[in-house]
Amino acid sequence: MKEPQASSHDLNDARASVDPAVLDAVSQRRRAVLDAIAAAARDGGRDPAAIVLTAVSKKQPDDRVDAMLALGHRVFGENRVQEAQMRWASRRAMGPELELRLIGPLQTNKVRDAVALFDVIESVDRDKLAAALAREMERTGRALRLYVQVNTGEEPQKSGVLPGEADAFVARMRSEYGLSVEGLMAIPPADEEPALHFALLADIANRNGLTRLSMGMSEDFETAVRHGSTAVRVGSALFGRRPDV
Ligand SMILES: *Cc1c(COP(=O)(O)O)cnc(C)c1O
């Protein structure tokens, strides 16, 4: 597991300002998730250090997020640009070396804000968005890492390119928009065996020369790791249930 160390100064400041009970609860959850990832990786003959744990902080109370920062965690996922701006603009300015990943759908009118804030966008799924991202990265000189989201379950309400269109879309990202694709992302249907979807995503990645797979959430991250996930997106198992706000 990659565990970037904050300077002891940042860490001590952050620890001092977090309720010890919250810090303890988040610390235990995080340890349990890291241990489960490591065990699943070893099962599959993989190096646990090759798997990134994205802490999905959407809708979580600030104290839990600050506890995660105080523990030295630096990779976070958000699914809405505006919510992420409110949470992370000031925390980023405080100095920690964050990696922010957008895991929710992106509207083209939010591309400017998204490129300014995020390091990774995992939800690229259409030409108009690819073109807008290419223009904005060119304009700002910021190079974000991009994932193509695949709608493996072909669910009408879900974002992502259809599996049958993924190869052509990845090719257009590269040739038409000059973008490099880091990997693929998927959210399996809630009521189906996730392993089939993870295997399908791994297959599509393979034939497109892609080595990174963002797959696996609280309920299925161990299965995802056994199927080659390189980045699991875990929210409630790490922070606790999201309060209904
Ligand atoms: C909310 C969310 C997650 C995390 O969900 P949990 O079940 O809380 O782990 C992962 N990926 C995406 C795209 C999400 O929107």
CSV table of C-alpha atoms and ligand atoms in Angstrom, one decimal:
chain,number,residue,atom,x,y,z
A,1,MET,CA,0.0,0.0,0.0
A,2,LYS,CA,1.3,3.4,-0.9
A,3,GLU,CA,1.4,5.5,2.3
A,4,PRO,CA,2.8,8.9,1.6
A,5,GLN,CA,4.0,10.5,4.8
A,6,ALA,CA,3.0,14.1,5.6
A,7,SER,CA,5.5,16.1,7.4
A,8,SER,CA,5.3,15.5,11.2
A,9,HIS,CA,4.3,19.2,11.6
A,10,ASP,CA,1.2,18.8,9.4
A,11,LEU,CA,0.3,15.5,11.0
A,12,ASN,CA,0.6,16.7,14.6
A,13,ASP,CA,-1.5,19.8,13.8
A,14,ALA,CA,-4.1,17.7,12.2
A,15,ARG,CA,-4.2,15.1,14.9
A,16,ALA,CA,-4.5,17.7,17.6
A,17,SER,CA,-7.6,19.2,16.0
A,18,VAL,CA,-9.5,15.9,15.6
A,19,ASP,CA,-11.8,14.3,18.2
A,20,PRO,CA,-9.8,11.3,19.5
A,21,ALA,CA,-12.8,9.0,19.3
A,22,VAL,CA,-13.4,9.9,15.6
A,23,LEU,CA,-9.7,9.5,14.9
A,24,ASP,CA,-9.7,6.1,16.6
A,25,ALA,CA,-12.8,4.9,14.8
A,26,VAL,CA,-11.5,6.0,11.4
A,27,SER,CA,-8.1,4.6,12.1
A,28,GLN,CA,-9.5,1.1,12.9
A,29,ARG,CA,-11.7,1.1,9.8
A,30,ARG,CA,-8.8,2.1,7.6
A,31,ARG,CA,-6.5,-0.5,9.1
A,32,ALA,CA,-9.2,-3.2,8.5
A,33,VAL,CA,-9.6,-2.1,4.8
A,34,LEU,CA,-5.9,-2.0,4.2
A,35,ASP,CA,-5.5,-5.5,5.7
A,36,ALA,CA,-8.4,-6.9,3.6
A,37,ILE,CA,-6.8,-5.4,0.4
A,38,ALA,CA,-3.5,-6.9,1.3
A,39,ALA,CA,-5.0,-10.3,2.0
A,40,ALA,CA,-7.0,-10.2,-1.3
A,41,ALA,CA,-3.9,-9.2,-3.2
A,42,ARG,CA,-1.8,-12.0,-1.8
A,43,ASP,CA,-4.6,-14.5,-2.6
A,44,GLY,CA,-4.3,-13.3,-6.2
A,45,GLY,CA,-0.5,-13.4,-6.2
A,46,ARG,CA,-0.3,-9.7,-6.4
A,47,ASP,CA,1.7,-7.0,-4.7
A,48,PRO,CA,-0.5,-5.1,-2.2
A,49,ALA,CA,1.6,-2.0,-2.9
A,50,ALA,CA,0.3,-1.9,-6.5
A,51,ILE,CA,-3.2,-1.1,-5.2
A,52,VAL,CA,-4.3,2.4,-4.4
A,53,LEU,CA,-7.0,3.0,-1.8
A,54,THR,CA,-9.1,5.9,-2.9
A,55,ALA,CA,-11.0,7.2,0.2
A,56,VAL,CA,-14.4,8.2,-1.1
A,57,SER,CA,-15.2,11.2,1.1
A,58,LYS,CA,-18.5,12.4,-0.7
A,59,LYS,CA,-21.2,13.4,1.9
A,60,GLN,CA,-19.0,12.4,4.8
A,61,PRO,CA,-18.7,14.8,7.8
A,62,ASP,CA,-15.6,16.9,7.9
A,63,ASP,CA,-14.3,15.4,11.2
A,64,ARG,CA,-14.0,12.0,9.6
A,65,VAL,CA,-12.2,13.4,6.6
A,66,ASP,CA,-9.8,15.4,8.8
A,67,ALA,CA,-9.2,12.2,10.8
A,68,MET,CA,-8.2,10.4,7.5
A,69,LEU,CA,-5.9,13.3,6.7
A,70,ALA,CA,-4.4,13.2,10.2
A,71,LEU,CA,-3.7,9.5,9.7
A,72,GLY,CA,-1.6,10.4,6.6
A,73,HIS,CA,-4.1,9.3,4.0
A,74,ARG,CA,-3.8,11.4,0.8
A,75,VAL,CA,-5.9,9.9,-2.0
A,76,PHE,CA,-9.5,10.9,-1.9
A,77,GLY,CA,-12.5,10.5,-4.3
A,78,GLU,CA,-15.5,12.8,-4.8
A,79,ASN,CA,-18.4,12.5,-7.1
A,80,ARG,CA,-19.5,16.1,-7.4
A,81,VAL,CA,-17.4,19.0,-8.5
A,82,GLN,CA,-19.0,21.6,-6.4
A,83,GLU,CA,-19.1,19.6,-3.2
A,84,ALA,CA,-15.4,18.7,-3.8
A,85,GLN,CA,-14.4,22.4,-4.3
A,86,MET,CA,-16.0,23.3,-0.9
A,87,ARG,CA,-14.3,20.6,0.9
A,88,TRP,CA,-10.9,20.5,-0.7
A,89,ALA,CA,-9.9,24.0,-1.9
A,90,SER,CA,-9.0,25.1,1.7
A,91,ARG,CA,-7.6,21.7,2.8
A,92,ARG,CA,-5.4,21.6,-0.3
A,93,ALA,CA,-4.1,25.1,0.5
A,94,MET,CA,-3.0,23.9,3.9
A,95,GLY,CA,-0.3,21.9,2.2
A,96,PRO,CA,-0.9,18.2,2.2
A,97,GLU,CA,0.2,16.4,-1.0
A,98,LEU,CA,-3.3,15.4,-2.0
A,99,GLU,CA,-4.4,13.3,-4.9
A,100,LEU,CA,-8.1,14.1,-5.7
A,101,ARG,CA,-10.0,11.8,-8.0
A,102,LEU,CA,-13.3,12.7,-9.6
A,103,ILE,CA,-15.4,9.5,-9.7
A,104,GLY,CA,-18.8,10.9,-10.6
A,105,PRO,CA,-20.3,12.2,-13.9
A,106,LEU,CA,-18.8,15.4,-15.3
A,107,GLN,CA,-20.8,18.0,-17.2
A,108,THR,CA,-18.9,20.0,-19.8
A,109,ASN,CA,-19.8,23.3,-18.1
A,110,LYS,CA,-17.9,22.1,-15.0
A,111,VAL,CA,-14.8,21.1,-16.9
A,112,ARG,CA,-12.9,24.2,-16.0
A,113,ASP,CA,-13.5,23.8,-12.3
A,114,ALA,CA,-12.8,20.1,-12.4
A,115,VAL,CA,-9.4,20.5,-14.2
A,116,ALA,CA,-8.4,23.2,-11.7
A,117,LEU,CA,-9.2,21.0,-8.7
A,118,PHE,CA,-8.7,17.3,-9.6
A,119,ASP,CA,-5.6,15.2,-10.4
A,120,VAL,CA,-7.5,12.3,-11.9
A,121,ILE,CA,-10.9,12.1,-13.7
A,122,GLU,CA,-12.3,8.6,-13.8
A,123,SER,CA,-15.5,9.3,-15.6
A,124,VAL,CA,-14.6,10.2,-19.2
A,125,ASP,CA,-17.4,8.7,-21.3
A,126,ARG,CA,-18.1,10.8,-24.4
A,127,ASP,CA,-16.5,12.8,-27.2
A,128,LYS,CA,-17.8,16.2,-26.1
A,129,LEU,CA,-16.2,15.7,-22.7
A,130,ALA,CA,-13.0,14.4,-24.1
A,131,ALA,CA,-12.7,17.4,-26.4
A,132,ALA,CA,-13.5,19.8,-23.6
A,133,LEU,CA,-10.9,18.2,-21.3
A,134,ALA,CA,-8.2,18.3,-24.0
A,135,ARG,CA,-8.9,22.0,-24.6
A,136,GLU,CA,-8.8,22.9,-20.9
A,137,MET,CA,-5.7,21.0,-20.1
A,138,GLU,CA,-4.0,22.6,-23.1
A,139,ARG,CA,-5.1,26.0,-22.0
A,140,THR,CA,-4.0,25.6,-18.4
A,141,GLY,CA,-1.0,23.4,-18.9
A,142,ARG,CA,-2.4,21.0,-16.3
A,143,ALA,CA,-2.0,17.3,-17.1
A,144,LEU,CA,-4.7,15.3,-15.4
A,145,ARG,CA,-4.7,11.5,-15.5
A,146,LEU,CA,-7.8,10.2,-17.2
A,147,TYR,CA,-9.9,7.0,-17.0
A,148,VAL,CA,-12.6,5.9,-19.3
A,149,GLN,CA,-15.8,4.8,-17.5
A,150,VAL,CA,-17.4,1.7,-19.0
A,151,ASN,CA,-21.1,0.9,-18.3
A,152,THR,CA,-20.4,-2.8,-18.1
A,153,GLY,CA,-24.0,-3.6,-17.1
A,154,GLU,CA,-25.4,-1.5,-20.0
A,155,GLU,CA,-27.8,0.2,-17.5
A,156,PRO,CA,-29.7,3.1,-19.1
A,157,GLN,CA,-29.4,5.4,-16.0
A,158,LYS,CA,-25.7,4.9,-15.6
A,159,SER,CA,-22.8,6.9,-17.2
A,160,GLY,CA,-20.1,5.2,-19.1
A,161,VAL,CA,-19.5,4.0,-22.7
A,162,LEU,CA,-21.0,0.7,-23.6
A,163,PRO,CA,-18.6,-2.2,-23.6
A,164,GLY,CA,-19.0,-2.6,-27.4
A,165,GLU,CA,-18.0,1.1,-27.9
A,166,ALA,CA,-15.1,1.2,-25.5
A,167,ASP,CA,-12.3,0.2,-27.9
A,168,ALA,CA,-13.3,2.9,-30.4
A,169,PHE,CA,-13.7,5.5,-27.8
A,170,VAL,CA,-10.3,4.8,-26.2
A,171,ALA,CA,-8.8,5.0,-29.7
A,172,ARG,CA,-10.5,8.4,-30.4
A,173,MET,CA,-9.3,9.8,-27.0
A,174,ARG,CA,-5.8,9.0,-28.2
A,175,SER,CA,-5.9,9.9,-31.9
A,176,GLU,CA,-8.5,12.6,-32.1
A,177,TYR,CA,-8.0,14.5,-28.8
A,178,GLY,CA,-4.4,13.6,-28.1
A,179,LEU,CA,-5.3,12.4,-24.6
A,180,SER,CA,-3.5,9.6,-22.9
A,181,VAL,CA,-5.8,7.1,-21.1
A,182,GLU,CA,-4.5,5.8,-17.8
A,183,GLY,CA,-7.1,3.1,-17.3
A,184,LEU,CA,-10.8,2.1,-17.1
A,185,MET,CA,-13.4,2.5,-14.4
A,186,ALA,CA,-16.7,0.7,-13.8
A,187,ILE,CA,-19.5,0.5,-11.3
A,188,PRO,CA,-21.2,-2.9,-11.6
A,189,PRO,CA,-25.0,-3.1,-11.3
A,190,ALA,CA,-26.1,-3.3,-7.7
A,191,ASP,CA,-28.0,-6.6,-8.2
A,192,GLU,CA,-25.5,-8.6,-10.2
A,193,GLU,CA,-22.4,-10.7,-9.4
A,194,PRO,CA,-19.7,-8.0,-9.6
A,195,ALA,CA,-17.0,-10.5,-10.5
A,196,LEU,CA,-18.4,-10.8,-14.1
A,197,HIS,CA,-18.2,-7.1,-14.5
A,198,PHE,CA,-14.7,-6.8,-13.1
A,199,ALA,CA,-13.6,-9.6,-15.5
A,200,LEU,CA,-15.2,-7.8,-18.5
A,201,LEU,CA,-13.5,-4.5,-17.6
A,202,ALA,CA,-10.1,-6.3,-17.2
A,203,ASP,CA,-10.7,-7.8,-20.7
A,204,ILE,CA,-11.4,-4.5,-22.3
A,205,ALA,CA,-8.4,-2.9,-20.6
A,206,ASN,CA,-6.1,-5.8,-21.8
A,207,ARG,CA,-7.0,-5.5,-25.4
A,208,ASN,CA,-6.5,-1.7,-25.3
A,209,GLY,CA,-3.1,-2.0,-23.7
A,210,LEU,CA,-4.3,-0.4,-20.4
A,211,THR,CA,-2.9,-1.6,-17.1
A,212,ARG,CA,-5.0,0.4,-14.6
A,213,LEU,CA,-8.4,-0.6,-13.4
A,214,SER,CA,-10.5,1.5,-11.0
A,215,MET,CA,-13.0,-1.0,-9.6
A,216,GLY,CA,-14.3,-2.2,-6.3
A,217,MET,CA,-16.3,-0.4,-3.6
A,218,SER,CA,-17.1,-1.1,0.1
A,219,GLU,CA,-19.2,-4.2,-0.7
A,220,ASP,CA,-16.9,-5.8,-3.3
A,221,PHE,CA,-13.4,-4.4,-3.2
A,222,GLU,CA,-11.8,-7.7,-2.2
A,223,THR,CA,-13.4,-9.4,-5.3
A,224,ALA,CA,-12.2,-6.5,-7.4
A,225,VAL,CA,-8.6,-6.9,-6.1
A,226,ARG,CA,-8.7,-10.6,-7.0
A,227,HIS,CA,-9.8,-9.6,-10.5
A,228,GLY,CA,-6.9,-7.1,-11.0
A,229,SER,CA,-8.2,-3.8,-9.6
A,230,THR,CA,-5.4,-1.3,-9.2
A,231,ALA,CA,-7.5,1.4,-7.5
A,232,VAL,CA,-10.4,0.6,-5.1
A,233,ARG,CA,-12.9,3.3,-4.3
A,234,VAL,CA,-14.1,2.8,-0.7
A,235,GLY,CA,-16.4,5.1,1.2
A,236,SER,CA,-18.6,3.7,3.9
A,237,ALA,CA,-16.3,0.9,4.9
A,238,LEU,CA,-13.6,3.5,5.7
A,239,PHE,CA,-15.5,6.4,7.1
A,240,GLY,CA,-18.7,4.8,8.3
A,241,ARG,CA,-22.2,5.1,6.8
A,242,ARG,CA,-22.8,8.4,5.0
A,243,PRO,CA,-25.3,10.4,7.0
A,244,ASP,CA,-28.5,11.2,5.1
A,245,VAL,CA,-28.3,14.9,4.6
B,1,LIG,C1,-20.0,6.5,-3.5
B,1,LIG,C2,-19.1,5.9,-4.5
B,1,LIG,C3,-18.2,4.9,-4.1
B,1,LIG,C4,-18.0,4.4,-2.7
B,1,LIG,O1,-19.2,3.7,-2.2
B,1,LIG,P1,-19.1,2.9,-0.9
B,1,LIG,O2,-20.1,1.9,-1.1
B,1,LIG,O3,-19.5,3.8,0.2
B,1,LIG,O4,-17.8,2.3,-0.7
B,1,LIG,C5,-17.4,4.3,-5.1
B,1,LIG,N1,-17.4,4.7,-6.4
B,1,LIG,C6,-18.3,5.6,-6.8
B,1,LIG,C7,-18.4,6.0,-8.3
B,1,LIG,C8,-19.2,6.2,-5.9
B,1,LIG,O5,-20.1,7.1,-6.4
